[in-house]
Coordinates of C-alpha atoms and ligand atoms in Angstrom, one line a residue:
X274 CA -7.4 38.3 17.7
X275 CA -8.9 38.5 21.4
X276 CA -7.5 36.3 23.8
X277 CA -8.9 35.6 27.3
X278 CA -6.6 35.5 30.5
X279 CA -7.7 35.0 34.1
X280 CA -10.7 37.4 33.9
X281 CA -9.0 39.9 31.2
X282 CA -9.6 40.1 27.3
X283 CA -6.1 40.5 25.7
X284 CA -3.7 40.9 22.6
X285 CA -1.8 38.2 21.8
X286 CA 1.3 40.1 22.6
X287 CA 0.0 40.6 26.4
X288 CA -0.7 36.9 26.8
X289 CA 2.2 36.2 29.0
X290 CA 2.5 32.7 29.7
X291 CA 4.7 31.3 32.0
X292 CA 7.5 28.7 31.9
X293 CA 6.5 27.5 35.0
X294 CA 2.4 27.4 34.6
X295 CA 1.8 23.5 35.4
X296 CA 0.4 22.9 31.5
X297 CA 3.1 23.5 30.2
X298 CA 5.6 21.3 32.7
X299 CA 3.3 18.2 33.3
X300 CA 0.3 19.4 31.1
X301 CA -1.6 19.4 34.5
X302 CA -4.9 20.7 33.3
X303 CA -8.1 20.3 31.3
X304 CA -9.9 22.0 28.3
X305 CA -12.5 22.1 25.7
X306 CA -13.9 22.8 22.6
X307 CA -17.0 24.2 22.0
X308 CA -18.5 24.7 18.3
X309 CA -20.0 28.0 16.9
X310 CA -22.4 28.2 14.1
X311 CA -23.4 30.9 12.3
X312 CA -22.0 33.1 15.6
X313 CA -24.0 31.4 18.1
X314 CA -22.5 28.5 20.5
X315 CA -23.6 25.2 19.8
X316 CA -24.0 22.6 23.1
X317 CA -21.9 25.4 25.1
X318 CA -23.6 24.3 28.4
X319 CA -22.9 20.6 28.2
X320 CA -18.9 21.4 27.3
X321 CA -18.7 23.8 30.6
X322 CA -20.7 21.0 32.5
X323 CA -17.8 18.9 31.1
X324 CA -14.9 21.3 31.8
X325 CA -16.0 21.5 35.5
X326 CA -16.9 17.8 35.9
X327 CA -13.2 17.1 34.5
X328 CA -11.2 19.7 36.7
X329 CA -13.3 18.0 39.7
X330 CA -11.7 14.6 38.5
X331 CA -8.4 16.3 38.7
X332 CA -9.0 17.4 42.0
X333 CA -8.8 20.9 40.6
X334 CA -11.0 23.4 42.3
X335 CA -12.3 25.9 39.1
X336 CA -13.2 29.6 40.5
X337 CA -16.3 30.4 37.6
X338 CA -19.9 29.1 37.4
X339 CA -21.1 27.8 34.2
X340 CA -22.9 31.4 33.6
X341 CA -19.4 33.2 34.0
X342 CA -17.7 30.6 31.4
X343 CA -21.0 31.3 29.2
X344 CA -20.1 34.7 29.5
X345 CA -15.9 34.7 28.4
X346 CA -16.8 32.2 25.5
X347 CA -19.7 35.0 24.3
X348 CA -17.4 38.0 24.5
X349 CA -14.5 35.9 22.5
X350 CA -16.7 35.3 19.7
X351 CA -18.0 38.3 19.7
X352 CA -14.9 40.6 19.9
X353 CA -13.4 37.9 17.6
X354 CA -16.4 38.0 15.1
X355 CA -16.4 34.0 14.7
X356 CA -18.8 33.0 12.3
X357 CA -18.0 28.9 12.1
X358 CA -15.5 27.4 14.1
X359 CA -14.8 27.2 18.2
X360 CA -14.0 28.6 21.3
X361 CA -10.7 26.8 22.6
X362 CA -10.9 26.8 26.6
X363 CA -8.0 25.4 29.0
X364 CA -7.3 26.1 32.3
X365 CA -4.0 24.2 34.0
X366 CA -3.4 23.5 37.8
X367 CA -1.8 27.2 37.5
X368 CA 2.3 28.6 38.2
X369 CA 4.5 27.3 40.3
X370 CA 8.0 25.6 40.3
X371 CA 8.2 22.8 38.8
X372 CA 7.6 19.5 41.3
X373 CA 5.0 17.0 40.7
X374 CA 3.0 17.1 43.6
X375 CA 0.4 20.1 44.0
X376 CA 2.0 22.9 45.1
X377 CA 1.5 23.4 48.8
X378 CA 0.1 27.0 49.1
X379 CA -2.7 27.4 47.0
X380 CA -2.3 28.8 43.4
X381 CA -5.2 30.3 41.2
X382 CA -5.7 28.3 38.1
X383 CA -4.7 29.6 35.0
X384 CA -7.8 29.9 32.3
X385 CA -6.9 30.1 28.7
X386 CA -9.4 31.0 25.8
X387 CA -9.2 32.2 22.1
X388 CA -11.4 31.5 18.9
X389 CA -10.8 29.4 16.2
X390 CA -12.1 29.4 12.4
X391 CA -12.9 26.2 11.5
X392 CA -15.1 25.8 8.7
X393 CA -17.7 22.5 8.3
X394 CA -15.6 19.4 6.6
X395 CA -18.1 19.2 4.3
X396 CA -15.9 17.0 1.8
X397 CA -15.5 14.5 4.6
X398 CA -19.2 14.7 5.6
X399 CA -20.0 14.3 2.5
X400 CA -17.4 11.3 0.5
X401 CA -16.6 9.5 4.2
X402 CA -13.3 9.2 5.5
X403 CA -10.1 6.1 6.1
X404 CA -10.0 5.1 9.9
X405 CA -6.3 2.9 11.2
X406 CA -6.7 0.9 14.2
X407 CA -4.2 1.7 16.5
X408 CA -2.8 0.0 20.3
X409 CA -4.2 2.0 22.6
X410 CA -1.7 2.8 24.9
X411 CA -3.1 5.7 26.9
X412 CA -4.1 5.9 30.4
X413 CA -7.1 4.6 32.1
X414 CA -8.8 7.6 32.5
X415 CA -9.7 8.6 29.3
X416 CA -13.2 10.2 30.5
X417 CA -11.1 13.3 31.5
X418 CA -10.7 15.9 28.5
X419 CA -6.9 16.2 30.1
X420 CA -4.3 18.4 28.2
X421 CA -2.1 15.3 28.2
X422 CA -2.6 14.0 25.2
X423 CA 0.6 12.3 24.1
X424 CA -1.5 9.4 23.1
X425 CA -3.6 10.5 21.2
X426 CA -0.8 12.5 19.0
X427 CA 0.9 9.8 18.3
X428 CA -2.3 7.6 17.0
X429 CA -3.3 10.5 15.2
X430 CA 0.1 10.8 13.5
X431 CA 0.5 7.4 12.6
X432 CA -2.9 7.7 11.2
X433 CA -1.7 10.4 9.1
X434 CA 1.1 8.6 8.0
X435 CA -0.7 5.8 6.6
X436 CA -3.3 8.4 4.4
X437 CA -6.1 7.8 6.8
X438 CA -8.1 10.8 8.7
X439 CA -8.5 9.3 11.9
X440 CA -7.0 6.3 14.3
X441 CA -9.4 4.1 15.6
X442 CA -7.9 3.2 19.4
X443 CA -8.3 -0.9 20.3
X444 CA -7.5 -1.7 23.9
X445 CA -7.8 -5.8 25.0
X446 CA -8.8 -6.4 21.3
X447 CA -12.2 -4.0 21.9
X448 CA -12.9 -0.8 19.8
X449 CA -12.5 2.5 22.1
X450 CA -13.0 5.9 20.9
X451 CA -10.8 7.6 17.6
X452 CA -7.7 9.5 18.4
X453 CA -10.2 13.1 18.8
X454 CA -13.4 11.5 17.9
X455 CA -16.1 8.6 19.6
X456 CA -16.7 5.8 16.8
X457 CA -20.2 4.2 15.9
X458 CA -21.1 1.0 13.8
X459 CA -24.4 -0.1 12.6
X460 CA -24.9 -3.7 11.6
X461 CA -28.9 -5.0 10.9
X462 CA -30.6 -1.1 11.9
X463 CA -28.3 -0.9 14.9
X464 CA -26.5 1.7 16.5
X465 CA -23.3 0.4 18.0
X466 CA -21.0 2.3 20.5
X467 CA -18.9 2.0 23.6
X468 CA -19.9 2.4 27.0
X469 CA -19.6 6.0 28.5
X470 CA -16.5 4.6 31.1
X471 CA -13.2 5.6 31.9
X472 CA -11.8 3.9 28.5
X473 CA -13.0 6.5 26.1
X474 CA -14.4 10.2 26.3
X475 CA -18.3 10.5 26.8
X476 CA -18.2 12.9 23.9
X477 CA -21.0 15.6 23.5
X478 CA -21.5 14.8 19.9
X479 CA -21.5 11.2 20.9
X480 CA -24.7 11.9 23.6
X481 CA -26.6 14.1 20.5
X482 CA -26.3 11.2 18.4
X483 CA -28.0 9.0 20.8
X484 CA -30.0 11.3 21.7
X485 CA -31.2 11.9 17.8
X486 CA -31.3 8.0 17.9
X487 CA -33.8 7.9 20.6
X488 CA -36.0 10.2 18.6
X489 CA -36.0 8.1 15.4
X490 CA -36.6 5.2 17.2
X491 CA -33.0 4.0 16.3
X492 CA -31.9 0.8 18.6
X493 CA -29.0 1.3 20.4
X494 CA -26.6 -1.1 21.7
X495 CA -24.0 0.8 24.3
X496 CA -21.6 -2.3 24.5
X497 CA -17.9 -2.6 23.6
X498 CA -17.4 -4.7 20.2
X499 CA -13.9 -5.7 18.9
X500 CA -12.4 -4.8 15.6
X501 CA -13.3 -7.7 13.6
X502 CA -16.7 -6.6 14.2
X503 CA -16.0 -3.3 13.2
X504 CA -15.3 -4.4 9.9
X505 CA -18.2 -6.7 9.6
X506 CA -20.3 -3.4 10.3
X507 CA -22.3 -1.9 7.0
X508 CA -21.7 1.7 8.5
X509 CA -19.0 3.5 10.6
X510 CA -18.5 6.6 11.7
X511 CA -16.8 8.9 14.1
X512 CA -18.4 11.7 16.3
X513 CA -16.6 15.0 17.6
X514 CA -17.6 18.8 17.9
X515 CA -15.7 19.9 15.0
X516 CA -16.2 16.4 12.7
X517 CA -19.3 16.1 13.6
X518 CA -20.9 12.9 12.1
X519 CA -18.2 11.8 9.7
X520 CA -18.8 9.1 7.7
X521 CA -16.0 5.7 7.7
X522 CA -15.6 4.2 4.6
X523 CA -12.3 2.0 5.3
X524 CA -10.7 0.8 8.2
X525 CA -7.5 -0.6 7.9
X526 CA -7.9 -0.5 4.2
X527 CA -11.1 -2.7 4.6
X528 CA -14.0 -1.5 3.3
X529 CA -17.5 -1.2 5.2
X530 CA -20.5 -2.1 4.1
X531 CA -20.5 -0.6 0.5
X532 CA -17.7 1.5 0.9
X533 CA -19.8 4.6 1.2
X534 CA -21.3 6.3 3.6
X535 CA -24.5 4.6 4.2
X536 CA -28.0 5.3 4.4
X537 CA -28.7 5.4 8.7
X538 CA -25.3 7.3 8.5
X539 CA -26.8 10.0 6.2
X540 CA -30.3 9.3 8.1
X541 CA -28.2 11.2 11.7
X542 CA -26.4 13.4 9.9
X543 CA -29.5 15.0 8.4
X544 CA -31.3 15.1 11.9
X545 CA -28.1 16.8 13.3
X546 CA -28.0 19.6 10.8
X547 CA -31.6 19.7 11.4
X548 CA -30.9 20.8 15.3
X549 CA -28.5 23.0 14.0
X550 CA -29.7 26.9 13.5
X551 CA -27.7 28.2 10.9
X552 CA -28.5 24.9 8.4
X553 CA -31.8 24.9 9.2
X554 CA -32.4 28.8 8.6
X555 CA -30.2 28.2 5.2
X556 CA -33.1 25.7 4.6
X557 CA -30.2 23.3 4.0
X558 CA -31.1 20.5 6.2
X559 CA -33.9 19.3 4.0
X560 CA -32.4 19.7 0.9
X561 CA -29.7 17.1 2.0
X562 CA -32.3 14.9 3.5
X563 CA -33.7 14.9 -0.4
X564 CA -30.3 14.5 -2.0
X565 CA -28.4 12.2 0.3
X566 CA -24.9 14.3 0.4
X567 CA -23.8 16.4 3.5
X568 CA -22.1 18.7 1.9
Ligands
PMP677 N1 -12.8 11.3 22.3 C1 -11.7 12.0 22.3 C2 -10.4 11.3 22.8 C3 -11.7 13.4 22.0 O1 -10.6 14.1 22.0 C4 -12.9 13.9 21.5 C5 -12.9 15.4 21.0 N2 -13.0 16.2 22.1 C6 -14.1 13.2 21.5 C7 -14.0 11.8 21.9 C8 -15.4 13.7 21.0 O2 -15.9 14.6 22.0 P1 -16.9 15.8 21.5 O3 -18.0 15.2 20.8 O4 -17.3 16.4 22.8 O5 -16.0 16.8 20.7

């Protein structure tokens, strides 16, 4: 596998982290995940958009234009010759010894990137998944795709532990986000999600589906709602790059609506493959469309 270091393309064995890179003390950096399909990169502009627009928030100045980050994430899936899965980028406040305040002189960023194969969860896109509400006891900038993620872990973990796929944060007794996902409800035709503000991550998945939305002339209500009204919704479901549009079938061991994935659920998830090259080429898109499965 190819690795990408500060402008080189490298063996794992030449990587050469250091103990002192500012990730790795305070995980003082940002990153992000962007899909591949069929070899090509899905949304890649809108990720980079979002890797700069979080190092900004961090007051972390980021030495490559969108074009040059194009251009790394290209030669890694090509070198790597990804098929499905993603490009991992990060890039941390760089190396210096360890103190908490910036370090004085200034240090070049260290950028990370390396490819992942991931393939489709087509059983979960298919049978829907278990969601746990969880405290949400993360910061207040959750809008930044930040490499601390303690929070999150530990909702996802718990999750885990109690058989379910995903957490489902509540902060003041509102709905958030999931643990590495946005969340959506439809009650009466529809579309419910949380405002794009600091409490959750405006997800690029998240912005597809309401764009898709727009174009199927889906209402959409972009207002908090609080879990009792999550479980009174007759579809759920959680967004992210590698999910995708993954059906919620239980929450908290409640069911929703029929306790399948419902029909406006299935409605997105066919326009998304749709938009997608590789499904549409395999002519897969409309075959789902007829058969109502995901798979
Ligand atoms: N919220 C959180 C906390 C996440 O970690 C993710 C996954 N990156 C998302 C939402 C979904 O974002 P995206 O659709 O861009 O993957």
């Amino acid at each position: 596998m190819i690795y990408f270091k500060n402008g080189e393309f490298l063996e794992e064995q030449q990587m050469n982290l250091s103990v002192n890179d500012r990730g790795y003390a305070f995980g003082d950096g940002v990153y992000e995940v962007i899909k591949v399909y069929d070899g090509v990169l899905y949304t890649a502009q809108e990720h980079l958009e979002r890797l700069i627009e979080s190092a900004e928030k961090i007051r972390m100045p980021l030495p490559y234009t969108i074009e040059q980050l194009t251009n790394i994430a290209q030669k890694l899936l090509t070198e790597n010759q990804l098929s499905v899965g993603h490009i991992y980028l990060q890039v941390t406040r760089g190396v210096a010894p360890r103190a908490h305040q910036f370090p004085e002189s200034d240090i070049p960023p260290v950028i990370i990137g390396y490819t992942v194969v991931n393939p489709r969860p087509v059983e979960h896109l298919k049978m829907g998944t278990a969601m746990k509400s969880v405290e949400d006891m993360r910061w207040l900038r959750c809008d930044i795709k930040s490499l601390n993620l303690l929070g999150n872990v530990l909702a996802k973990q718990e999750a885990i532990e109690h058989s379910c796929q995903e957490a489902l944060f509540v902060r003041d007794g509102l709905v958030r986000e999931g643990s590495a996902s946005n969340v959506f409800g439809i009650k009466d035709g529809i579309l419910h999600t949380h405002p794009a503000n600091n409490f959750i991550l405006n997800g690029i998945t998240r912005r597809v589906v309401l764009q898709i939305a727009k174009d199927l002339a889906i209402p959409v209500v972009e207002k908090e709602f609080t879990l009792a009204e999550a479980l009174a919704m007759d579809e759920f479901f959680f967004t992210s790059t590698n999910a995708e549009i993954t059906p919620v079938i239980t929450i908290d061991g409640k069911q929703i609506g029929e306790g399948v994935p419902g029909p406006l659920t299935r409605k997105l998830q066919s326009a998304f493959d749709g938009q997608i090259p590789m499904l549409v080429s395999a002519g897969n898109a409309k075959e789902r469309e007829s058969n109502g499965t995901a798979s």
